[in-house]
Short mmCIF file of C-alpha atoms in Angstrom, two decimals:
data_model
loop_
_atom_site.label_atom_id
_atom_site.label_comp_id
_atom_site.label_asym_id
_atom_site.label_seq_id
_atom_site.Cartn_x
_atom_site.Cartn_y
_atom_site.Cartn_z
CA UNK A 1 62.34 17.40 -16.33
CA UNK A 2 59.31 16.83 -18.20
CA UNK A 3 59.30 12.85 -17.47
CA UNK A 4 59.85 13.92 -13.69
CA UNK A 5 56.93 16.10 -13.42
CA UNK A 6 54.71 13.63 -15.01
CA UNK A 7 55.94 10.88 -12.55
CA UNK A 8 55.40 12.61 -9.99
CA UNK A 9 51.54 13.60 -10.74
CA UNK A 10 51.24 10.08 -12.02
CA UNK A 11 52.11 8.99 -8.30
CA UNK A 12 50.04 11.49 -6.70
CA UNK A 13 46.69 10.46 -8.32
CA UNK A 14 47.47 6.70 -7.81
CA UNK A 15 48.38 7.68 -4.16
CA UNK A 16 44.34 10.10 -4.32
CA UNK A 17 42.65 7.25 -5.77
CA UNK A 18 43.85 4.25 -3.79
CA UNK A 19 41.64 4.68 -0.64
CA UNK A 20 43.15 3.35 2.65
CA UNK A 21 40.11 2.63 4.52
CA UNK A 22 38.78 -1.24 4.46
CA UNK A 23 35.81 -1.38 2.28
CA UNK A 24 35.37 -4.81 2.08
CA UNK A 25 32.62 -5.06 4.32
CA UNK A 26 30.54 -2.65 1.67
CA UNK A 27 30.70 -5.45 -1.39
CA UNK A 28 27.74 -7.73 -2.00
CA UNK A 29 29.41 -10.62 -0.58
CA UNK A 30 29.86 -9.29 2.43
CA UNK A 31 26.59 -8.13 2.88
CA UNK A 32 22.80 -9.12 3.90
CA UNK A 33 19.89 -8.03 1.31
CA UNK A 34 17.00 -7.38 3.86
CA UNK A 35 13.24 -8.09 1.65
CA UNK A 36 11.53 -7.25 4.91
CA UNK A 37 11.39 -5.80 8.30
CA UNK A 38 8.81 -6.42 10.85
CA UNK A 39 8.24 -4.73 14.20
CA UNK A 40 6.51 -5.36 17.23
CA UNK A 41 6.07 -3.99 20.54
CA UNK A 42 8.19 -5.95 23.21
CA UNK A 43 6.62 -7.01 26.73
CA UNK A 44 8.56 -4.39 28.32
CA UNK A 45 8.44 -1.45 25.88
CA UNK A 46 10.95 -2.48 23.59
CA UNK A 47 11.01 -3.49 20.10
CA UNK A 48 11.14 -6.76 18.92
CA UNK A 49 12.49 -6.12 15.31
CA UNK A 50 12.51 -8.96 12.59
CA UNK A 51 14.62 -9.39 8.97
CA UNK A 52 13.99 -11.44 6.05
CA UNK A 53 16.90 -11.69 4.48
CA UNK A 54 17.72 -13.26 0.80
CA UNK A 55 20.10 -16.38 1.57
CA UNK A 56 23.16 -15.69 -0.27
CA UNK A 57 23.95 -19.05 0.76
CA UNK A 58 21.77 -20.86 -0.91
CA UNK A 59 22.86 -22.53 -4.69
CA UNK A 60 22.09 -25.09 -7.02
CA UNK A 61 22.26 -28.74 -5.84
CA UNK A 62 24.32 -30.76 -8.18
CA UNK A 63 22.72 -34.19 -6.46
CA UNK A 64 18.91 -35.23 -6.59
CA UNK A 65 19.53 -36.76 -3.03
CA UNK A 66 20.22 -33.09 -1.35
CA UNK A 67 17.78 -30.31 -0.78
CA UNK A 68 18.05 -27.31 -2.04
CA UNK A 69 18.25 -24.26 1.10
CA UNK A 70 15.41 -22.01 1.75
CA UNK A 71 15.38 -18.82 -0.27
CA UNK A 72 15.54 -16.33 2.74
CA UNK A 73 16.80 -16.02 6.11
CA UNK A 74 14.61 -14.88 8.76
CA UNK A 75 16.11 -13.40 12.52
CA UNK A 76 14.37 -11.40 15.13
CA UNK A 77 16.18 -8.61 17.06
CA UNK A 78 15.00 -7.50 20.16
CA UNK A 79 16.06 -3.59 20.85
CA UNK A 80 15.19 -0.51 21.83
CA UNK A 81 15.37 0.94 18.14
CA UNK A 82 15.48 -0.39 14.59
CA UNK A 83 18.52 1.62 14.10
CA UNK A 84 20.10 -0.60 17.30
CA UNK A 85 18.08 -4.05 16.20
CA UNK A 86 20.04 -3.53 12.49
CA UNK A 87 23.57 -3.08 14.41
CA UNK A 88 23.13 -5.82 16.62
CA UNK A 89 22.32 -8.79 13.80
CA UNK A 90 25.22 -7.27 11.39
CA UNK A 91 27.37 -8.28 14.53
CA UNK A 92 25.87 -11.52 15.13
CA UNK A 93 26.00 -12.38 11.45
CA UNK A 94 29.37 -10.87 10.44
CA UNK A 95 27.80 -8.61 7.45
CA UNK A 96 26.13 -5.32 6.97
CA UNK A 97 22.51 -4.98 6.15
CA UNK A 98 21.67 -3.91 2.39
CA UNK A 99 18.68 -2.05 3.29
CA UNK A 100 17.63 0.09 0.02
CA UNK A 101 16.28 -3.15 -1.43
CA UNK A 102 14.03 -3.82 1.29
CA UNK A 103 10.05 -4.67 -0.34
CA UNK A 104 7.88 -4.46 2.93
CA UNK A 105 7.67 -2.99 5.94
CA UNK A 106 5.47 -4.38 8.10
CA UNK A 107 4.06 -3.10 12.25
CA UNK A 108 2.06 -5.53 14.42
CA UNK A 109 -1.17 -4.63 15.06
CA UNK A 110 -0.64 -3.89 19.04
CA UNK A 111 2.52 -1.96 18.03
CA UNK A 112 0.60 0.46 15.76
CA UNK A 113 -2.38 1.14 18.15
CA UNK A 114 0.43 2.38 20.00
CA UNK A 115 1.67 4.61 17.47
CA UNK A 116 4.41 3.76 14.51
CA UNK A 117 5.89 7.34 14.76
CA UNK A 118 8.51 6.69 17.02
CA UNK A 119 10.32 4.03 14.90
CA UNK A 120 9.89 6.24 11.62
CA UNK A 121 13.03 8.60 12.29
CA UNK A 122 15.79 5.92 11.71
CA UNK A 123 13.99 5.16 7.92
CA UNK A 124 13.96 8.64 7.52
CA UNK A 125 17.56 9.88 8.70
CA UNK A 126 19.59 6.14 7.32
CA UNK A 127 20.20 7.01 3.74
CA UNK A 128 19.93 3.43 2.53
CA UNK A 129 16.39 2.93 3.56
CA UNK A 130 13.73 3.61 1.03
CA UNK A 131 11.26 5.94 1.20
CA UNK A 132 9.04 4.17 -1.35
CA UNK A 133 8.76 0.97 0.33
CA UNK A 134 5.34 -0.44 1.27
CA UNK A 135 3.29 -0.37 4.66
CA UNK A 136 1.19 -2.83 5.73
CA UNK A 137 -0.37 -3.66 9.34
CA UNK A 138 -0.45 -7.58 10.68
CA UNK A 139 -3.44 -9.06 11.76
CA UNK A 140 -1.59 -10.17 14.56
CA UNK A 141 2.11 -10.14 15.13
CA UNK A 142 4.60 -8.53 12.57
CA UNK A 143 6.64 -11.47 13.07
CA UNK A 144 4.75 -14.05 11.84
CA UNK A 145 4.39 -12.26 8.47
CA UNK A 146 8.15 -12.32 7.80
CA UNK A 147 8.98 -15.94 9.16
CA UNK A 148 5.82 -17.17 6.51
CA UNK A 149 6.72 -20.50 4.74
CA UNK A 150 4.75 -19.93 1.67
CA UNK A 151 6.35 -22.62 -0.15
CA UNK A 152 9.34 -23.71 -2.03
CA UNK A 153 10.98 -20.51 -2.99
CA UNK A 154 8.90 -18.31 -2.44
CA UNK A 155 9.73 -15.36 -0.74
CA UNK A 156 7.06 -13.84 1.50
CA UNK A 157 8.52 -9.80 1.19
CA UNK A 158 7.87 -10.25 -2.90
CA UNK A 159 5.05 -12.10 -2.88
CA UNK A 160 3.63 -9.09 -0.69
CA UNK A 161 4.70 -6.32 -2.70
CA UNK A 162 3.49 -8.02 -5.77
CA UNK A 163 -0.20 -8.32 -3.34
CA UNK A 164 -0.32 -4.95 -2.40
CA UNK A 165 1.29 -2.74 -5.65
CA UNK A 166 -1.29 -4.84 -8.10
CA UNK A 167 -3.65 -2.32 -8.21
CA UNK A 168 -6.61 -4.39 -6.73
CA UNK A 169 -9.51 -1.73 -6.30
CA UNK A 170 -9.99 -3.28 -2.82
CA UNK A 171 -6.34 -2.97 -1.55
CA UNK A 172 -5.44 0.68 -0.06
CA UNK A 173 -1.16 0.97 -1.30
CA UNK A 174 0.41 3.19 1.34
CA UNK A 175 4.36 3.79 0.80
CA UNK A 176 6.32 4.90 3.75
CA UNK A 177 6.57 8.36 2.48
CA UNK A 178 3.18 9.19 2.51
CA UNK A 179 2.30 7.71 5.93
CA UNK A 180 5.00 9.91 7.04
CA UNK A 181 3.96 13.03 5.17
CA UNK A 182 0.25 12.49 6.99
CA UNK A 183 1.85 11.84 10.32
CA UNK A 184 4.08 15.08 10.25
CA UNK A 185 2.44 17.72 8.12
CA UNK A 186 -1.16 16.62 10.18
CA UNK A 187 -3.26 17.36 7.39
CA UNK A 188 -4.98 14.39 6.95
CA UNK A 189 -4.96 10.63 7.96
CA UNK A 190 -3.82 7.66 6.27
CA UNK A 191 -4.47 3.85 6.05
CA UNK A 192 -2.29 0.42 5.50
CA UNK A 193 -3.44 -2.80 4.22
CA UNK A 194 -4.51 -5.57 6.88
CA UNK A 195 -2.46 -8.90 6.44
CA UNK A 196 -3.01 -11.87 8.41
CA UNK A 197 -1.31 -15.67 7.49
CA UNK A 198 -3.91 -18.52 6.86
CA UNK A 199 -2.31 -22.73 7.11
CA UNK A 200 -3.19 -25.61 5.24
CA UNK A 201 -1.53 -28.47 4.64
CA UNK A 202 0.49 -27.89 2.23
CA UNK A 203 2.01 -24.33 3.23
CA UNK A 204 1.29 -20.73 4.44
CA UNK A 205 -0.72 -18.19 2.65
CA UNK A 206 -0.63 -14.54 3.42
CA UNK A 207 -4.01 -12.78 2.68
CA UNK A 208 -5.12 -8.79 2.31
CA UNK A 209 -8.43 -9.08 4.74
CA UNK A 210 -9.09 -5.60 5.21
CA UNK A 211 -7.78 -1.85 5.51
CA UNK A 212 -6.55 -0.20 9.27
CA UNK A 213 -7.40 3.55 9.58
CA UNK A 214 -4.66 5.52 11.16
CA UNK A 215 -5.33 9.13 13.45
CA UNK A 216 -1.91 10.60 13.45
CA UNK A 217 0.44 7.41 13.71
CA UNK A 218 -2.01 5.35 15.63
CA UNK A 219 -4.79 2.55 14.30
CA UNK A 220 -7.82 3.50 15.37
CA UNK A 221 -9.82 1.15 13.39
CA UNK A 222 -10.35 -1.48 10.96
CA UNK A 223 -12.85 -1.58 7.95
CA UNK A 224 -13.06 -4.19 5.37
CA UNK A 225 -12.51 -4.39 1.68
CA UNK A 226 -15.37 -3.47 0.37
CA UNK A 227 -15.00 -0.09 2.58
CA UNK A 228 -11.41 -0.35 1.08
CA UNK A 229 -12.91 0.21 -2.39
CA UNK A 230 -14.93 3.16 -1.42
CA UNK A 231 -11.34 4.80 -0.10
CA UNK A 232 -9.41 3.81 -3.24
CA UNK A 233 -12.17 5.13 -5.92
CA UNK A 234 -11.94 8.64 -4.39
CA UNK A 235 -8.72 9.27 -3.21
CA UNK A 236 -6.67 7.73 -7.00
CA UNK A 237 -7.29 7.32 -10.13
CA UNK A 238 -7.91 3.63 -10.25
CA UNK A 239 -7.28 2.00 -13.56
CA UNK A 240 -7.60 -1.68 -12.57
CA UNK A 241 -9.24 -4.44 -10.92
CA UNK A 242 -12.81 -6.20 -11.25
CA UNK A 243 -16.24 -5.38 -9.74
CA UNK A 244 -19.13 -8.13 -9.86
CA UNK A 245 -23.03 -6.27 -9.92
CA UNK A 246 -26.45 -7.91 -9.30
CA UNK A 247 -28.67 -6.59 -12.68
CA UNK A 248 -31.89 -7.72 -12.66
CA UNK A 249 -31.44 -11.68 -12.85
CA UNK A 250 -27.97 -11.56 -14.24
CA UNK A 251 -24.44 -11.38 -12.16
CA UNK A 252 -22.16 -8.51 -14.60
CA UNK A 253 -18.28 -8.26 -14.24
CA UNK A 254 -16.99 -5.26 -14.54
CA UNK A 255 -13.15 -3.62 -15.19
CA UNK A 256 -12.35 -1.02 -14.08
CA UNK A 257 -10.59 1.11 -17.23
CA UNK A 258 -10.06 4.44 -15.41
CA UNK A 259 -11.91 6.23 -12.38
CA UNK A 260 -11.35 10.02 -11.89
CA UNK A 261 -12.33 11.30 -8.45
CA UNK A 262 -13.05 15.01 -7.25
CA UNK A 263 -13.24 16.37 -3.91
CA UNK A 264 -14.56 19.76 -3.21
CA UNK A 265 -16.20 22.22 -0.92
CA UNK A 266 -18.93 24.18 -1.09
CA UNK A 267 -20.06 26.69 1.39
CA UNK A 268 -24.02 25.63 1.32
CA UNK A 269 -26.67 28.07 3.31
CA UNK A 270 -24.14 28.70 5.65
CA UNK A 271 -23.17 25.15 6.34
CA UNK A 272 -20.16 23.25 4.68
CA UNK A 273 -20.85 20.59 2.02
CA UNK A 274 -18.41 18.13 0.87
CA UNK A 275 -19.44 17.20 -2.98
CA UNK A 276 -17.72 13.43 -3.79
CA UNK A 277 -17.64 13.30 -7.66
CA UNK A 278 -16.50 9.96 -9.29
CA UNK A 279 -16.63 9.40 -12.99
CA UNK A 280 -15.56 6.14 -13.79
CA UNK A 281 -15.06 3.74 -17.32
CA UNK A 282 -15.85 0.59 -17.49
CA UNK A 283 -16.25 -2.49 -19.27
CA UNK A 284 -18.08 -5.70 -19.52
CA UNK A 285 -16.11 -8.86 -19.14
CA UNK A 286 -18.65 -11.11 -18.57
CA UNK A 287 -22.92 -10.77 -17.83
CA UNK A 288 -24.16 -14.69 -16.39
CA UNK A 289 -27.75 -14.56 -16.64
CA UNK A 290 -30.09 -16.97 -15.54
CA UNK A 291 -30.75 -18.56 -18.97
CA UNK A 292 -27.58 -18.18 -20.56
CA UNK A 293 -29.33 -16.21 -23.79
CA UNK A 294 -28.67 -12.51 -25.31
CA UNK A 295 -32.60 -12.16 -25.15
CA UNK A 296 -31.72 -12.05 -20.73
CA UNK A 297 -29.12 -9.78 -21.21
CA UNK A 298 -30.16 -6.31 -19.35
CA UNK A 299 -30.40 -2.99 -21.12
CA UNK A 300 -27.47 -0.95 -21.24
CA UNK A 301 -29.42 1.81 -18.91
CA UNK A 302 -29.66 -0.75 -16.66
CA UNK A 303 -25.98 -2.17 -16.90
CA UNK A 304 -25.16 1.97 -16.37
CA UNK A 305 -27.30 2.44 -13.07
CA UNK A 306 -25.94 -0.50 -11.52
CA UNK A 307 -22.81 0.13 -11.82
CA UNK A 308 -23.29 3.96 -10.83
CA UNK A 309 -25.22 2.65 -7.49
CA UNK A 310 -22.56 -0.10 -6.55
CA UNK A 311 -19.85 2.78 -7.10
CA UNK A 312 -22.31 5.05 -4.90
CA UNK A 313 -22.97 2.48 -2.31
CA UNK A 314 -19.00 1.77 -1.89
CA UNK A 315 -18.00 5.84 -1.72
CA UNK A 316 -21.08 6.08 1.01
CA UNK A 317 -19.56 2.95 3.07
CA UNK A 318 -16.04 4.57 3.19
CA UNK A 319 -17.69 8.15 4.07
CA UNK A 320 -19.38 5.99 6.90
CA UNK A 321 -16.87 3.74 8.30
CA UNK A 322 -14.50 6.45 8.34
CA UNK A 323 -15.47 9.67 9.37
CA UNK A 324 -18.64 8.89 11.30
CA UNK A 325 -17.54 5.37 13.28
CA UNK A 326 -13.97 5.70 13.41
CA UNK A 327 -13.48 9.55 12.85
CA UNK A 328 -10.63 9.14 10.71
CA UNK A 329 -9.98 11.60 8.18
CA UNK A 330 -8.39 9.46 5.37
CA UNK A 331 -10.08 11.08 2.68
CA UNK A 332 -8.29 14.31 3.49
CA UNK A 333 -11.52 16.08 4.24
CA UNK A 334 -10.34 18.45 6.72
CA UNK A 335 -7.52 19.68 4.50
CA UNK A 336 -9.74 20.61 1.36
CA UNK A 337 -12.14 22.51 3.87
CA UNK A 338 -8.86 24.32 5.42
CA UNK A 339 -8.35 25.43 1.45
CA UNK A 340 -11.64 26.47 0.52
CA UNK A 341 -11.91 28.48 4.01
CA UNK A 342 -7.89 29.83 3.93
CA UNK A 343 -7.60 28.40 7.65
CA UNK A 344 -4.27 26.56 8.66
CA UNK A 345 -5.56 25.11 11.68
CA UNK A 346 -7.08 21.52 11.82
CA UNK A 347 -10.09 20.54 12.09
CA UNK A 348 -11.15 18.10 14.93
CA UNK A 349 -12.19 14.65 12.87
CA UNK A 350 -15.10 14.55 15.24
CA UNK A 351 -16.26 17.93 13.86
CA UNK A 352 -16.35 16.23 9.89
CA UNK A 353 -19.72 14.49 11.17
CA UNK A 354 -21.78 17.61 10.95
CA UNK A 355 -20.70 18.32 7.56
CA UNK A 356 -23.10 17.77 4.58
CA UNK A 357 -21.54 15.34 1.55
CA UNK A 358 -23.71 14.97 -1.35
CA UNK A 359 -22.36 11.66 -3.98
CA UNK A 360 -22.47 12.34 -7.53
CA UNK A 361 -21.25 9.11 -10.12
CA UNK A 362 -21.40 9.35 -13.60
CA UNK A 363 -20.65 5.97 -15.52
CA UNK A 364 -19.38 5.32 -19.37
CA UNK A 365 -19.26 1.96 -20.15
CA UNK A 366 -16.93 0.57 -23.04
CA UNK A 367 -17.59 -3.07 -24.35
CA UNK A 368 -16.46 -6.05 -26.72
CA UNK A 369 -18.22 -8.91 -27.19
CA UNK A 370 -21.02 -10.83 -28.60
CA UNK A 371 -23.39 -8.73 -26.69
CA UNK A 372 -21.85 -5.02 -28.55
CA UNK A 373 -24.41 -4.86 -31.10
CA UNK A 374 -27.42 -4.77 -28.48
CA UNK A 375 -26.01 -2.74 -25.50
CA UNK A 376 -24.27 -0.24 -27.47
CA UNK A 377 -26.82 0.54 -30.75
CA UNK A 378 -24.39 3.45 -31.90
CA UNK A 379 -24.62 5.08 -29.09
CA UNK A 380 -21.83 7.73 -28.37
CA UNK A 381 -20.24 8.24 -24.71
CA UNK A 382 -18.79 11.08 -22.88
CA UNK A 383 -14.71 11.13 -23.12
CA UNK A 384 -12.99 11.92 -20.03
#
């Protein structure tokens, strides 16, 4: 009786565990690994939706004489939604779309003065998608981006994400969580790195020329890199990438070690003032002076106020291109006053211009070198 029972359960769990729906088209094989999607605005209202797609195809040549294939895939969709643009290219291809590895997503530059909101619901609600993927804005048409031929494999979507997550002080890093997390809450405003494709002879190159400033989930305008800067060194602690100084008759090359930004406001007579504090390490990699000697080399007070006014000068760029040409709030302005005042409501970004800011950078620069003995003397520096 014993032997029966345990038959009997021994059945019923292989009978559980064997599933009777097809499931083959969830393997690898039978799938497409998507590195990037692209979207533009159709002609007609419409989407015109493009994939980069790893070629699972593509494998070692065993003869000199053949040519290896291209590295990705590339396909443009034209829809009325991603959701329907993803659907209709599994069909034409025969396999699913892997999206949770996707790198990049990128919008065309007419498509997001239109607004990007509207396309954001089907990466939200599709639980492959990732929410961490990277944002980006093309100079011109999303498409182009994604079809690049950068060279022999090479595949654009990496070669972007590697662009965009290498901490370069002048490249804003926007995932698609936090655009969306701006667009819904309304809080503040965000921005997405400019890309646009250069030629030569040889092959394509895709370049970071700038930063677009987003109202809601509209561009509204587009600043450049060294306005870029000014955004990154107050809205993260930045803990990378290389600054180059006029002092005195020498060119100096800074690192950036670590920058640690504050925001706050102060209620000032009556009037609102926005204080913008930045303290910043950094370190010398490299002073060119004129005559090449360590008698040229400036004074470490001088190597300090440099630095403090090119940090200065960058923080009062961003304040400008942002909030008094463009009136975009990507600094988050509006929410910290909404804060300090216990309001809810938002503030009208046109409003932020009468406000007050006042820019306060403090510098501590750490060195190596031939040169340590005479800018440094024993002199000890503020930890922060």
């Amino acid at each position: 009786m014993k032997k029966i029972i345990i038959a009997v359960v021994t059945s019923l769990l292989a009978f559980l565990l064997c599933s009777c729906e097809k499931t083959d088209s969830y393997e690898i094989k039978n799938r497409y690994i998507v590195q990037g999607i692209g979207i533009d605005k159709a002609q007609d209202g419409g989407l015109t939706v493009s994939f980069q797609l790893i070629n699972t195809d593509a494998a070692s040549v065993s003869s000199a004489q053949d040519s290896p294939e291209k590295p990705t895939k590339c396909y443009s969709v034209y829809a009325s939604s991603v959701s329907q643009a993803v659907s209709l290219l599994s069909n034409d291809l025969g396999k699913r779309l892997l999206l949770n590895q996707n790198r990049i997503l990128i919008f065309g530059r007419s498509f997001a003065q239109d607004g990007i909101g509207r396309v954001l619901d089907e990466f939200l609600r599709n639980t492959e998608s990732r929410f961490t993927v990277l944002c980006a804005v093309s100079d011109k048409t999303a498409s182009e981006i994604i079809f690049a031929q950068l060279g022999k494999n090479i595949v654009p979507a990496v070669q972007c994400e590697k662009m965009l997550s290498a901490g370069d002080a002048y490249t804003v890093e926007t995932e698609l969580y936090q655009a969306v997390n701006c667009i819904y809450d309304g809080r503040r405003d965000f921005a997405l790195p400019l890309l646009s494709l250069s030629r030569n002879e040889e092959a394509e190159k895709i370049n970071c020329t700038g930063t677009v400033l987003f109202y809601g989930d509209r561009a509204v305008g587009t600043v450049s890199r060294s306005t870029s800067f000014g955004i990154n060194l107050l809205l993260k602690k930045q803990s990378s990438g290389i600054i180059d100084v006029k002092v005195e008759n020498s060119t100096v090359s800074y690192e950036i070690v670590i920058t640690k930004p504050e925001i706050i406001c102060v209620n000032t007579e009556g009037k609102p003032t926005f204080e913008l504090r930045l303290k910043a390490r950094l370190k010398i990699t490299e002073i060119s002076t004129e005559k090449g000697a360590a008698d040229n080399v400036p004074s470490l007070e001088a190597l300090s106020a440099a630095a403090e006014d090119a940090l200065k000068s960058s923080i009062e760029k961003s304040v400008t291109e942002c909030i008094i040409k463009v009136s975009g709030d990507t600094l988050g302005l509006a929410d910290i006053y909404n804060k300090t005042a216990k309001s809810k409501a938002r503030i009208d970004n046109k409003y932020l211009k009468s406000f007050d800011t006042k820019i306060t950078v403090k510098i501590s620069i750490v060195n190596s070198g031939d040169f340590s003995a005479n800018l440094y003397g024993g002199r000890k520096y503020e930890q922060f």
